[in-house]
PDB file of C-alpha atoms in Angstrom:
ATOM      1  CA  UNK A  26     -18.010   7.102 -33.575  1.00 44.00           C
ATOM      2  CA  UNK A  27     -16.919  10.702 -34.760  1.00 45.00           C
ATOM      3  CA  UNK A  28     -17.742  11.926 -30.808  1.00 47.00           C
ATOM      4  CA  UNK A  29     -14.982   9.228 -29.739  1.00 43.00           C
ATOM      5  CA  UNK A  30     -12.174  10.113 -32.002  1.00 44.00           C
ATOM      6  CA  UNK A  31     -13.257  14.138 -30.714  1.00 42.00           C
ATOM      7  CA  UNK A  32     -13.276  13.122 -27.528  1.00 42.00           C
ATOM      8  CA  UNK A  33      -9.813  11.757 -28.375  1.00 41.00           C
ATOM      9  CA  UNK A  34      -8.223  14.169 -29.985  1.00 40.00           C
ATOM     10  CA  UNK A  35      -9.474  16.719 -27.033  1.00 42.00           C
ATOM     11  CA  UNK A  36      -7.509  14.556 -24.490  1.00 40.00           C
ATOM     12  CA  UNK A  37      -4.848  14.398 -26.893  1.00 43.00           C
ATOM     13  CA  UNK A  38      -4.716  17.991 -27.282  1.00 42.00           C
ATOM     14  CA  UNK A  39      -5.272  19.183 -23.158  1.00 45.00           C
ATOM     15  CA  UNK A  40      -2.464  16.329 -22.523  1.00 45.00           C
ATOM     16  CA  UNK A  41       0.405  17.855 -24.909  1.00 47.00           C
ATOM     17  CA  UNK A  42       0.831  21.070 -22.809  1.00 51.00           C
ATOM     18  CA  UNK A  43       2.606  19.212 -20.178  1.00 54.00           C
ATOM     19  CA  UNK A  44       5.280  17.787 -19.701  1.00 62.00           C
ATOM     20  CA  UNK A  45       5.601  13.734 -19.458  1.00 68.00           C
ATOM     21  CA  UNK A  46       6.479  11.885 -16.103  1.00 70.00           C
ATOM     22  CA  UNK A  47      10.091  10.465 -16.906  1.00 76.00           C
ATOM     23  CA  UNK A  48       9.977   6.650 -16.735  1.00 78.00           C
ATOM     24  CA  UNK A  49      12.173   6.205 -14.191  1.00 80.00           C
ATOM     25  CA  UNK A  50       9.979   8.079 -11.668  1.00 80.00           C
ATOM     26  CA  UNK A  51       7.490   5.731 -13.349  1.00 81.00           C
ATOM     27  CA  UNK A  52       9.067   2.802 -12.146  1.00 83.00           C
ATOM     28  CA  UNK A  53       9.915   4.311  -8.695  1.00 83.00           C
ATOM     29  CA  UNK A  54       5.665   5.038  -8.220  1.00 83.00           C
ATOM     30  CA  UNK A  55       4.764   1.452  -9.440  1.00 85.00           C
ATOM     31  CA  UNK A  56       7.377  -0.360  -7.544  1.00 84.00           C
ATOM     32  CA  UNK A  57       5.729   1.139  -4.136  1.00 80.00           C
ATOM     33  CA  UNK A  58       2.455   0.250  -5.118  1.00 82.00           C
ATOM     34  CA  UNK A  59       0.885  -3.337  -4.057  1.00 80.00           C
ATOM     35  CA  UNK A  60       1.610  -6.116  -6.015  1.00 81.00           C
ATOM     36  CA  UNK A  61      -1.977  -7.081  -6.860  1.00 82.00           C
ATOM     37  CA  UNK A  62      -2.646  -3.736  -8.362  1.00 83.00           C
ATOM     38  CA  UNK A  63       0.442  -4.222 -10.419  1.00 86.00           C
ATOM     39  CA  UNK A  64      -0.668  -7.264 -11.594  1.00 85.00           C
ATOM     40  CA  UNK A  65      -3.879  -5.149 -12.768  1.00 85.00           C
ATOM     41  CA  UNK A  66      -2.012  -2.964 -14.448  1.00 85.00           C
ATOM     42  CA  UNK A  67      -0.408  -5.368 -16.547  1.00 86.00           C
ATOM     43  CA  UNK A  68      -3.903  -6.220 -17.984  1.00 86.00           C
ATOM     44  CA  UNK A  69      -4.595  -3.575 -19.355  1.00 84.00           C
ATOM     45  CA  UNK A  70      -1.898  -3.163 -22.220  1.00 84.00           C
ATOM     46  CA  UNK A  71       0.605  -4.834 -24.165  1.00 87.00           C
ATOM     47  CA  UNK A  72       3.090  -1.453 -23.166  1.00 84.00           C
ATOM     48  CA  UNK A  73       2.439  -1.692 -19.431  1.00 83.00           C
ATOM     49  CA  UNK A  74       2.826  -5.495 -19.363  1.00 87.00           C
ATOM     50  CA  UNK A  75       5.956  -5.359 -21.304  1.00 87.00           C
ATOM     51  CA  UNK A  76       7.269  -2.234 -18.921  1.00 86.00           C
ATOM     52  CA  UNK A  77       5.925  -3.994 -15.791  1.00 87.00           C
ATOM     53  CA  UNK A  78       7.875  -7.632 -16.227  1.00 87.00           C
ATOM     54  CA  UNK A  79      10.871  -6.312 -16.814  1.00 88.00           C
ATOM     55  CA  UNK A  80      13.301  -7.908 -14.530  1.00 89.00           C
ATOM     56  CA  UNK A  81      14.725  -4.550 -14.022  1.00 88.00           C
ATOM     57  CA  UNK A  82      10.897  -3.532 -12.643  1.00 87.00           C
ATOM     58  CA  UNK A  83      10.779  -7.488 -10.766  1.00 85.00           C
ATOM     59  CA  UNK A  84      13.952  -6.563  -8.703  1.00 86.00           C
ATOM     60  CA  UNK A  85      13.139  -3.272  -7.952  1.00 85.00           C
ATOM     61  CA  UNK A  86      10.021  -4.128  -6.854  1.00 84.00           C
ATOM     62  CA  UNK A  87      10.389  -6.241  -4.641  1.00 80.00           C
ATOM     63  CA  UNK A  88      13.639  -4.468  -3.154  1.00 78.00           C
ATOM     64  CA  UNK A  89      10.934  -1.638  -2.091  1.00 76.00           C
ATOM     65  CA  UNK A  90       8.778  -4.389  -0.583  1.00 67.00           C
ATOM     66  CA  UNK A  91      11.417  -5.652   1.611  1.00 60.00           C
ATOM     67  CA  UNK A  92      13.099  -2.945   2.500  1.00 56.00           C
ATOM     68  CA  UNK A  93      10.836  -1.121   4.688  1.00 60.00           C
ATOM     69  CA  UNK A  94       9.086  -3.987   6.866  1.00 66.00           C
ATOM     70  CA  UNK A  95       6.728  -2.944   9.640  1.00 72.00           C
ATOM     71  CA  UNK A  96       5.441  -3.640  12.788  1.00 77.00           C
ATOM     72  CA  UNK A  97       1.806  -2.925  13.609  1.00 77.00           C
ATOM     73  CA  UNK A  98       0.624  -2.596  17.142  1.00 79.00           C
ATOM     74  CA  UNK A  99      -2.356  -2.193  19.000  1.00 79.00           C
ATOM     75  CA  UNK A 100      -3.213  -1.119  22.799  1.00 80.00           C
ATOM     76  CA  UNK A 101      -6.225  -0.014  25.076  1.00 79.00           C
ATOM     77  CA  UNK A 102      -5.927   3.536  26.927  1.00 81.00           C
ATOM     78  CA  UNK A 103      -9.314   5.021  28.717  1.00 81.00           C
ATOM     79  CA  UNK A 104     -11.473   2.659  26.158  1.00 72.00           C
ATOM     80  CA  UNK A 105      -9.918   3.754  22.781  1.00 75.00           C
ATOM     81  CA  UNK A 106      -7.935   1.062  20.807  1.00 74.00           C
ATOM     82  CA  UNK A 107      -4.833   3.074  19.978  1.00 80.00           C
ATOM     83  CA  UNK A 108      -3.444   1.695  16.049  1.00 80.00           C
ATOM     84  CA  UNK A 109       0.535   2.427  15.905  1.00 82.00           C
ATOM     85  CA  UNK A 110       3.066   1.145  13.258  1.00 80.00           C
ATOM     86  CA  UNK A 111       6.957   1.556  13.459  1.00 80.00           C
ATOM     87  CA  UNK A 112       9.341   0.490  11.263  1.00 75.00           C
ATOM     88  CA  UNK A 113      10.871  -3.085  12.116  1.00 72.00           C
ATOM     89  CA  UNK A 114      14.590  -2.830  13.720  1.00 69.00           C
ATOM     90  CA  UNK A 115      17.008  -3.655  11.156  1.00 65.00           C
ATOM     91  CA  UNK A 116      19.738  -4.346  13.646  1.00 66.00           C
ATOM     92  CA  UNK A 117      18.819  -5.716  17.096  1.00 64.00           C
ATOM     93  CA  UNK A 118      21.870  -4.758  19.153  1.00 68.00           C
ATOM     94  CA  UNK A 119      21.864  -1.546  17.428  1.00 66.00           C
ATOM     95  CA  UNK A 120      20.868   1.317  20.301  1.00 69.00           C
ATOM     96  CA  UNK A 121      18.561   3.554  18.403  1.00 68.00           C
ATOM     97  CA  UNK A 122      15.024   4.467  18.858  1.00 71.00           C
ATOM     98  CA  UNK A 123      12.336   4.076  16.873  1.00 71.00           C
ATOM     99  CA  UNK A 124       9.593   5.833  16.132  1.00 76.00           C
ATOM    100  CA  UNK A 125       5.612   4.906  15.915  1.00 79.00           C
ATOM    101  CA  UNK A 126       3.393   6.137  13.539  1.00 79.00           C
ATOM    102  CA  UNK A 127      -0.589   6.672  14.932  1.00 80.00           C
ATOM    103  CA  UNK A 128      -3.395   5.902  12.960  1.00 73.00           C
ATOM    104  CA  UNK A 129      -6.700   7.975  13.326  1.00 68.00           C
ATOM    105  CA  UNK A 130      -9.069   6.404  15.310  1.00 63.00           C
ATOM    106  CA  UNK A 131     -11.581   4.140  12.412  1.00 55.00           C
ATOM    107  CA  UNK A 132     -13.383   2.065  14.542  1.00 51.00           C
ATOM    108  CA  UNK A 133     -15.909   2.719  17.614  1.00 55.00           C
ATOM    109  CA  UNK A 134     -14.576   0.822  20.952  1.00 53.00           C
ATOM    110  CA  UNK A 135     -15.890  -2.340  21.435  1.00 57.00           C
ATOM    111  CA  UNK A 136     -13.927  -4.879  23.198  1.00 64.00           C
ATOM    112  CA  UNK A 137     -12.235  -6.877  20.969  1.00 68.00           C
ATOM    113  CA  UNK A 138     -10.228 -10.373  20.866  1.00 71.00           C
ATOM    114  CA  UNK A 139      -6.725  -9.380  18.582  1.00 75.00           C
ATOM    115  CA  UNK A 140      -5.276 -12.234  16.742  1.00 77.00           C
ATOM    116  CA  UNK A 141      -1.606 -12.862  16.191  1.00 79.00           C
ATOM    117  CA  UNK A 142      -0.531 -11.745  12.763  1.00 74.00           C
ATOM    118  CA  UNK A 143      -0.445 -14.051   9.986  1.00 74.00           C
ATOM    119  CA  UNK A 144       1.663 -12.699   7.010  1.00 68.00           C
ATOM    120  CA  UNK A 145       0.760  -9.264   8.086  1.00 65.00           C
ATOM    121  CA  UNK A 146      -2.903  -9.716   8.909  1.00 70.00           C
ATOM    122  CA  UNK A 147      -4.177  -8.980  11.629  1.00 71.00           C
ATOM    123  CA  UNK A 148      -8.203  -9.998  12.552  1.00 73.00           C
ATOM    124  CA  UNK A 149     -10.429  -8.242  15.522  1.00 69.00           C
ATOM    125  CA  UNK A 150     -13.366 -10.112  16.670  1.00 69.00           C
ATOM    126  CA  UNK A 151     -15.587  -7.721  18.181  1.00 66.00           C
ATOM    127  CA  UNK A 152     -17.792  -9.305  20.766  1.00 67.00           C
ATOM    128  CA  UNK A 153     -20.944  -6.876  20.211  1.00 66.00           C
ATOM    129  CA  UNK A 154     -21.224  -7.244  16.773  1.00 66.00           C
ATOM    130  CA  UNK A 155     -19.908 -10.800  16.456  1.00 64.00           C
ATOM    131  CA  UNK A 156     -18.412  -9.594  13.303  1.00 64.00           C
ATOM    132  CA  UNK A 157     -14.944 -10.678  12.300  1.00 61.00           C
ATOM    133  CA  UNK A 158     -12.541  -7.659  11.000  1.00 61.00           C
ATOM    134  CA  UNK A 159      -9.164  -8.464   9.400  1.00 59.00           C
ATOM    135  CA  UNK A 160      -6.569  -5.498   9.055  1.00 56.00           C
ATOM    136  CA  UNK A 161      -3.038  -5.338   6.937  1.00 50.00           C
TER     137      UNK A 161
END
């Protein structure tokens, strides 16, 4: 027991030499993070569920989840399944260009049956392993 409250007071101690995160840059970290590690995070405290259900948190939350939806795409060049992601047009007739984002290569070649998305997942079916893959 008197190793714990050491160990404690040693965290305590390192900790109080810098300087604390302001809660409003907090917020702003949480509200990007996914909601079902949010939900985690409210388990583990009385402080953080009280700071995580504000409403304040709710709406800003979910303003950062909406604001910024994506599209994901996939194509085939030379036998390498190219992953790309853009952000979704806002405003159809609007001109502009977007730009895609590539993702490193994670998976060997193998051809693969790519089904439509379903609330943002995506699954592969890859015909030599006869494994099913589903992506976000």
């Amino acid at each position: 027991m008197e190793n714990l409250e050491q160990q404690d007071l040693l965290l305590t101690t390192q900790s109080s030499n810098s300087e604390p995160i302001p809660y409003d840059l907090l917020l702003d970290i949480f509200s990007r993070v996914p909601g079902k590690s949010i939900a985690r995070f409210r388990c583990l405290s009385k402080s953080w569920r009280s700071k995580l259900g504000l409403p304040y948190f709710t709406e800003l939350f979910l303003t950062k989840s909406l604001a910024l939806p994506r599209i994901l795409f996939a194509m085939q060049v030379n036998k390498e399944l190219l992953f790309f992601s853009s952000p979704q047009p806002q405003n159809p007739v609007d001109n502009s260009s977007l730009v895609a984002t590539r993702y490193k290569p994670f998976l060997n070649y193998y051809p693969a049956y790519i089904t439509p998305p379903v609330h943002g997942l995506v699954s592969l079916h890859q015909r030599a392993s006869k494994e099913w893959v589903i992506y976000i």
